[in-house]
Amino acid sequence: MSEEIIPIVIVPLFFAAVVLSFYFYFRARNKERMAMIEKGIYSIEFKKSNNGVLRWSLLLIGFAIGLLFGMIIESTTQLDEEVAYFSMIFLFGGLGLLASYIIEQKKKASE
C-alpha cells in the first residue's frame, strides 16, 4: 500500500468504528431495557442524571486552572513545558471531577 492511501483509509475506518461502537452500545441498552419492561421490572437507572452540567463545568474550570498553574510553574521553574502543563491540567481536572462527585453525593444525601 502506498503511503498516501493509508490516511485515506484509516480516518474513515476510525470514524466508522466510533459510530458502530455507539450504535451497538445503544442497541444493546435498548434491548436490555425492553426486556426489563416486558418483565415488569422498573429500574431507577432509567432516569438520567441532571448533574452533567455541573460535572462538565467543574472539569473545564479545573482545566483552566491547570493551564494557569502550568504556565506559572513553567515560567518560574526549570520544569519542561509539556510536563508542567499536562500535570497541572490533569491534576486540576481531576480535582474538578472530585469536587463534582462530592457535591453530587451531598445532594443525594439531602434528598
JSON list of C-alpha atoms in Angstrom, two decimals:
[
{"chain": "A", "resi": 1, "resn": "MET", "atom": "CA", "xyz": [0.00, 0.00, 0.00]},
{"chain": "A", "resi": 2, "resn": "SER", "atom": "CA", "xyz": [1.34, 3.41, -0.84]},
{"chain": "A", "resi": 3, "resn": "GLU", "atom": "CA", "xyz": [1.81, 5.93, 1.93]},
{"chain": "A", "resi": 4, "resn": "GLU", "atom": "CA", "xyz": [-0.78, 8.36, 0.52]},
{"chain": "A", "resi": 5, "resn": "ILE", "atom": "CA", "xyz": [-3.61, 5.84, 0.75]},
{"chain": "A", "resi": 6, "resn": "ILE", "atom": "CA", "xyz": [-3.05, 4.91, 4.39]},
{"chain": "A", "resi": 7, "resn": "PRO", "atom": "CA", "xyz": [-4.55, 8.14, 5.88]},
{"chain": "A", "resi": 8, "resn": "ILE", "atom": "CA", "xyz": [-7.40, 7.99, 3.39]},
{"chain": "A", "resi": 9, "resn": "VAL", "atom": "CA", "xyz": [-8.29, 4.51, 4.63]},
{"chain": "A", "resi": 10, "resn": "ILE", "atom": "CA", "xyz": [-7.51, 4.91, 8.33]},
{"chain": "A", "resi": 11, "resn": "VAL", "atom": "CA", "xyz": [-9.54, 8.09, 9.02]},
{"chain": "A", "resi": 12, "resn": "PRO", "atom": "CA", "xyz": [-12.88, 6.77, 7.68]},
{"chain": "A", "resi": 13, "resn": "LEU", "atom": "CA", "xyz": [-12.30, 3.42, 9.39]},
{"chain": "A", "resi": 14, "resn": "PHE", "atom": "CA", "xyz": [-11.69, 5.18, 12.70]},
{"chain": "A", "resi": 15, "resn": "PHE", "atom": "CA", "xyz": [-14.89, 7.21, 12.45]},
{"chain": "A", "resi": 16, "resn": "ALA", "atom": "CA", "xyz": [-16.84, 4.15, 11.30]},
{"chain": "A", "resi": 17, "resn": "ALA", "atom": "CA", "xyz": [-15.57, 2.23, 14.34]},
{"chain": "A", "resi": 18, "resn": "VAL", "atom": "CA", "xyz": [-16.66, 5.03, 16.67]},
{"chain": "A", "resi": 19, "resn": "VAL", "atom": "CA", "xyz": [-20.12, 5.26, 15.10]},
{"chain": "A", "resi": 20, "resn": "LEU", "atom": "CA", "xyz": [-20.58, 1.48, 15.15]},
{"chain": "A", "resi": 21, "resn": "SER", "atom": "CA", "xyz": [-19.50, 1.34, 18.79]},
{"chain": "A", "resi": 22, "resn": "PHE", "atom": "CA", "xyz": [-22.16, 3.87, 19.75]},
{"chain": "A", "resi": 23, "resn": "TYR", "atom": "CA", "xyz": [-24.76, 2.08, 17.63]},
{"chain": "A", "resi": 24, "resn": "PHE", "atom": "CA", "xyz": [-24.17, -1.31, 19.21]},
{"chain": "A", "resi": 25, "resn": "TYR", "atom": "CA", "xyz": [-24.00, 0.18, 22.72]},
{"chain": "A", "resi": 26, "resn": "PHE", "atom": "CA", "xyz": [-27.35, 1.94, 22.39]},
{"chain": "A", "resi": 27, "resn": "ARG", "atom": "CA", "xyz": [-28.90, -1.07, 20.66]},
{"chain": "A", "resi": 28, "resn": "ALA", "atom": "CA", "xyz": [-27.85, -3.43, 23.46]},
{"chain": "A", "resi": 29, "resn": "ARG", "atom": "CA", "xyz": [-29.03, -0.97, 26.11]},
{"chain": "A", "resi": 30, "resn": "ASN", "atom": "CA", "xyz": [-32.40, -0.64, 24.38]},
{"chain": "A", "resi": 31, "resn": "LYS", "atom": "CA", "xyz": [-32.84, -4.43, 24.19]},
{"chain": "A", "resi": 32, "resn": "GLU", "atom": "CA", "xyz": [-31.99, -4.78, 27.87]},
{"chain": "A", "resi": 33, "resn": "ARG", "atom": "CA", "xyz": [-34.45, -2.07, 28.87]},
{"chain": "A", "resi": 34, "resn": "MET", "atom": "CA", "xyz": [-37.21, -3.54, 26.71]},
{"chain": "A", "resi": 35, "resn": "ALA", "atom": "CA", "xyz": [-36.70, -6.94, 28.32]},
{"chain": "A", "resi": 36, "resn": "MET", "atom": "CA", "xyz": [-36.91, -5.34, 31.77]},
{"chain": "A", "resi": 37, "resn": "ILE", "atom": "CA", "xyz": [-40.11, -3.51, 30.84]},
{"chain": "A", "resi": 38, "resn": "GLU", "atom": "CA", "xyz": [-41.67, -6.72, 29.50]},
{"chain": "A", "resi": 39, "resn": "LYS", "atom": "CA", "xyz": [-40.91, -8.46, 32.80]},
{"chain": "A", "resi": 40, "resn": "GLY", "atom": "CA", "xyz": [-42.38, -5.56, 34.74]},
{"chain": "A", "resi": 41, "resn": "ILE", "atom": "CA", "xyz": [-39.12, -4.53, 36.33]},
{"chain": "A", "resi": 42, "resn": "TYR", "atom": "CA", "xyz": [-38.64, -0.81, 36.80]},
{"chain": "A", "resi": 43, "resn": "SER", "atom": "CA", "xyz": [-35.11, 0.38, 37.17]},
{"chain": "A", "resi": 44, "resn": "ILE", "atom": "CA", "xyz": [-34.10, 3.63, 38.77]},
{"chain": "A", "resi": 45, "resn": "GLU", "atom": "CA", "xyz": [-31.20, 3.86, 36.34]},
{"chain": "A", "resi": 46, "resn": "PHE", "atom": "CA", "xyz": [-33.62, 4.78, 33.53]},
{"chain": "A", "resi": 47, "resn": "LYS", "atom": "CA", "xyz": [-33.68, 8.27, 34.97]},
{"chain": "A", "resi": 48, "resn": "LYS", "atom": "CA", "xyz": [-30.99, 10.49, 33.60]},
{"chain": "A", "resi": 49, "resn": "SER", "atom": "CA", "xyz": [-28.74, 12.30, 35.98]},
{"chain": "A", "resi": 50, "resn": "ASN", "atom": "CA", "xyz": [-29.10, 16.05, 35.74]},
{"chain": "A", "resi": 51, "resn": "ASN", "atom": "CA", "xyz": [-25.59, 16.59, 37.12]},
{"chain": "A", "resi": 52, "resn": "GLY", "atom": "CA", "xyz": [-23.89, 16.57, 33.73]},
{"chain": "A", "resi": 53, "resn": "VAL", "atom": "CA", "xyz": [-23.66, 20.33, 33.53]},
{"chain": "A", "resi": 54, "resn": "LEU", "atom": "CA", "xyz": [-22.11, 20.54, 36.99]},
{"chain": "A", "resi": 55, "resn": "ARG", "atom": "CA", "xyz": [-19.61, 17.80, 36.15]},
{"chain": "A", "resi": 56, "resn": "TRP", "atom": "CA", "xyz": [-18.56, 19.37, 32.84]},
{"chain": "A", "resi": 57, "resn": "SER", "atom": "CA", "xyz": [-18.36, 22.88, 34.25]},
{"chain": "A", "resi": 58, "resn": "LEU", "atom": "CA", "xyz": [-16.13, 21.84, 37.16]},
{"chain": "A", "resi": 59, "resn": "LEU", "atom": "CA", "xyz": [-13.97, 19.75, 34.82]},
{"chain": "A", "resi": 60, "resn": "LEU", "atom": "CA", "xyz": [-13.45, 22.68, 32.44]},
{"chain": "A", "resi": 61, "resn": "ILE", "atom": "CA", "xyz": [-12.82, 25.07, 35.32]},
{"chain": "A", "resi": 62, "resn": "GLY", "atom": "CA", "xyz": [-10.22, 22.59, 36.57]},
{"chain": "A", "resi": 63, "resn": "PHE", "atom": "CA", "xyz": [-8.61, 22.50, 33.11]},
{"chain": "A", "resi": 64, "resn": "ALA", "atom": "CA", "xyz": [-8.45, 26.30, 33.02]},
{"chain": "A", "resi": 65, "resn": "ILE", "atom": "CA", "xyz": [-6.90, 26.49, 36.48]},
{"chain": "A", "resi": 66, "resn": "GLY", "atom": "CA", "xyz": [-4.50, 23.73, 35.44]},
{"chain": "A", "resi": 67, "resn": "LEU", "atom": "CA", "xyz": [-3.42, 25.73, 32.39]},
{"chain": "A", "resi": 68, "resn": "LEU", "atom": "CA", "xyz": [-2.88, 28.78, 34.55]},
{"chain": "A", "resi": 69, "resn": "PHE", "atom": "CA", "xyz": [-0.82, 26.89, 37.13]},
{"chain": "A", "resi": 70, "resn": "GLY", "atom": "CA", "xyz": [1.08, 25.09, 34.36]},
{"chain": "A", "resi": 71, "resn": "MET", "atom": "CA", "xyz": [2.06, 28.43, 32.88]},
{"chain": "A", "resi": 72, "resn": "ILE", "atom": "CA", "xyz": [3.14, 29.73, 36.27]},
{"chain": "A", "resi": 73, "resn": "ILE", "atom": "CA", "xyz": [5.18, 26.61, 37.05]},
{"chain": "A", "resi": 74, "resn": "GLU", "atom": "CA", "xyz": [6.75, 26.55, 33.59]},
{"chain": "A", "resi": 75, "resn": "SER", "atom": "CA", "xyz": [7.85, 30.18, 33.84]},
{"chain": "A", "resi": 76, "resn": "THR", "atom": "CA", "xyz": [9.15, 30.02, 37.42]},
{"chain": "A", "resi": 77, "resn": "THR", "atom": "CA", "xyz": [10.90, 26.62, 37.46]},
{"chain": "A", "resi": 78, "resn": "GLN", "atom": "CA", "xyz": [13.16, 24.61, 35.20]},
{"chain": "A", "resi": 79, "resn": "LEU", "atom": "CA", "xyz": [10.41, 22.04, 34.59]},
{"chain": "A", "resi": 80, "resn": "ASP", "atom": "CA", "xyz": [9.70, 21.16, 30.95]},
{"chain": "A", "resi": 81, "resn": "GLU", "atom": "CA", "xyz": [6.77, 22.97, 29.37]},
{"chain": "A", "resi": 82, "resn": "GLU", "atom": "CA", "xyz": [4.89, 19.77, 28.48]},
{"chain": "A", "resi": 83, "resn": "VAL", "atom": "CA", "xyz": [5.31, 18.28, 31.94]},
{"chain": "A", "resi": 84, "resn": "ALA", "atom": "CA", "xyz": [4.15, 21.44, 33.67]},
{"chain": "A", "resi": 85, "resn": "TYR", "atom": "CA", "xyz": [1.06, 21.90, 31.52]},
{"chain": "A", "resi": 86, "resn": "PHE", "atom": "CA", "xyz": [-0.10, 18.29, 31.33]},
{"chain": "A", "resi": 87, "resn": "SER", "atom": "CA", "xyz": [0.48, 17.54, 35.00]},
{"chain": "A", "resi": 88, "resn": "MET", "atom": "CA", "xyz": [-1.40, 20.61, 36.15]},
{"chain": "A", "resi": 89, "resn": "ILE", "atom": "CA", "xyz": [-4.26, 20.12, 33.66]},
{"chain": "A", "resi": 90, "resn": "PHE", "atom": "CA", "xyz": [-4.80, 16.54, 34.78]},
{"chain": "A", "resi": 91, "resn": "LEU", "atom": "CA", "xyz": [-4.35, 17.37, 38.46]},
{"chain": "A", "resi": 92, "resn": "PHE", "atom": "CA", "xyz": [-6.86, 20.21, 38.50]},
{"chain": "A", "resi": 93, "resn": "GLY", "atom": "CA", "xyz": [-9.21, 18.46, 36.06]},
{"chain": "A", "resi": 94, "resn": "GLY", "atom": "CA", "xyz": [-9.28, 15.50, 38.44]},
{"chain": "A", "resi": 95, "resn": "LEU", "atom": "CA", "xyz": [-9.85, 17.81, 41.38]},
{"chain": "A", "resi": 96, "resn": "GLY", "atom": "CA", "xyz": [-12.78, 19.34, 39.50]},
{"chain": "A", "resi": 97, "resn": "LEU", "atom": "CA", "xyz": [-14.29, 15.89, 38.95]},
{"chain": "A", "resi": 98, "resn": "LEU", "atom": "CA", "xyz": [-13.71, 15.04, 42.60]},
{"chain": "A", "resi": 99, "resn": "ALA", "atom": "CA", "xyz": [-15.48, 18.24, 43.65]},
{"chain": "A", "resi": 100, "resn": "SER", "atom": "CA", "xyz": [-18.36, 17.35, 41.34]},
{"chain": "A", "resi": 101, "resn": "TYR", "atom": "CA", "xyz": [-18.61, 13.89, 42.91]},
{"chain": "A", "resi": 102, "resn": "ILE", "atom": "CA", "xyz": [-18.63, 15.30, 46.44]},
{"chain": "A", "resi": 103, "resn": "ILE", "atom": "CA", "xyz": [-21.34, 17.83, 45.55]},
{"chain": "A", "resi": 104, "resn": "GLU", "atom": "CA", "xyz": [-23.46, 15.10, 43.90]},
{"chain": "A", "resi": 105, "resn": "GLN", "atom": "CA", "xyz": [-23.13, 12.84, 46.95]},
{"chain": "A", "resi": 106, "resn": "LYS", "atom": "CA", "xyz": [-24.16, 15.64, 49.29]},
{"chain": "A", "resi": 107, "resn": "LYS", "atom": "CA", "xyz": [-27.15, 16.38, 47.07]},
{"chain": "A", "resi": 108, "resn": "LYS", "atom": "CA", "xyz": [-28.19, 12.70, 47.10]},
{"chain": "A", "resi": 109, "resn": "ALA", "atom": "CA", "xyz": [-27.83, 12.50, 50.87]},
{"chain": "A", "resi": 110, "resn": "SER", "atom": "CA", "xyz": [-30.04, 15.54, 51.38]},
{"chain": "A", "resi": 111, "resn": "GLU", "atom": "CA", "xyz": [-32.84, 14.14, 49.19]}
]
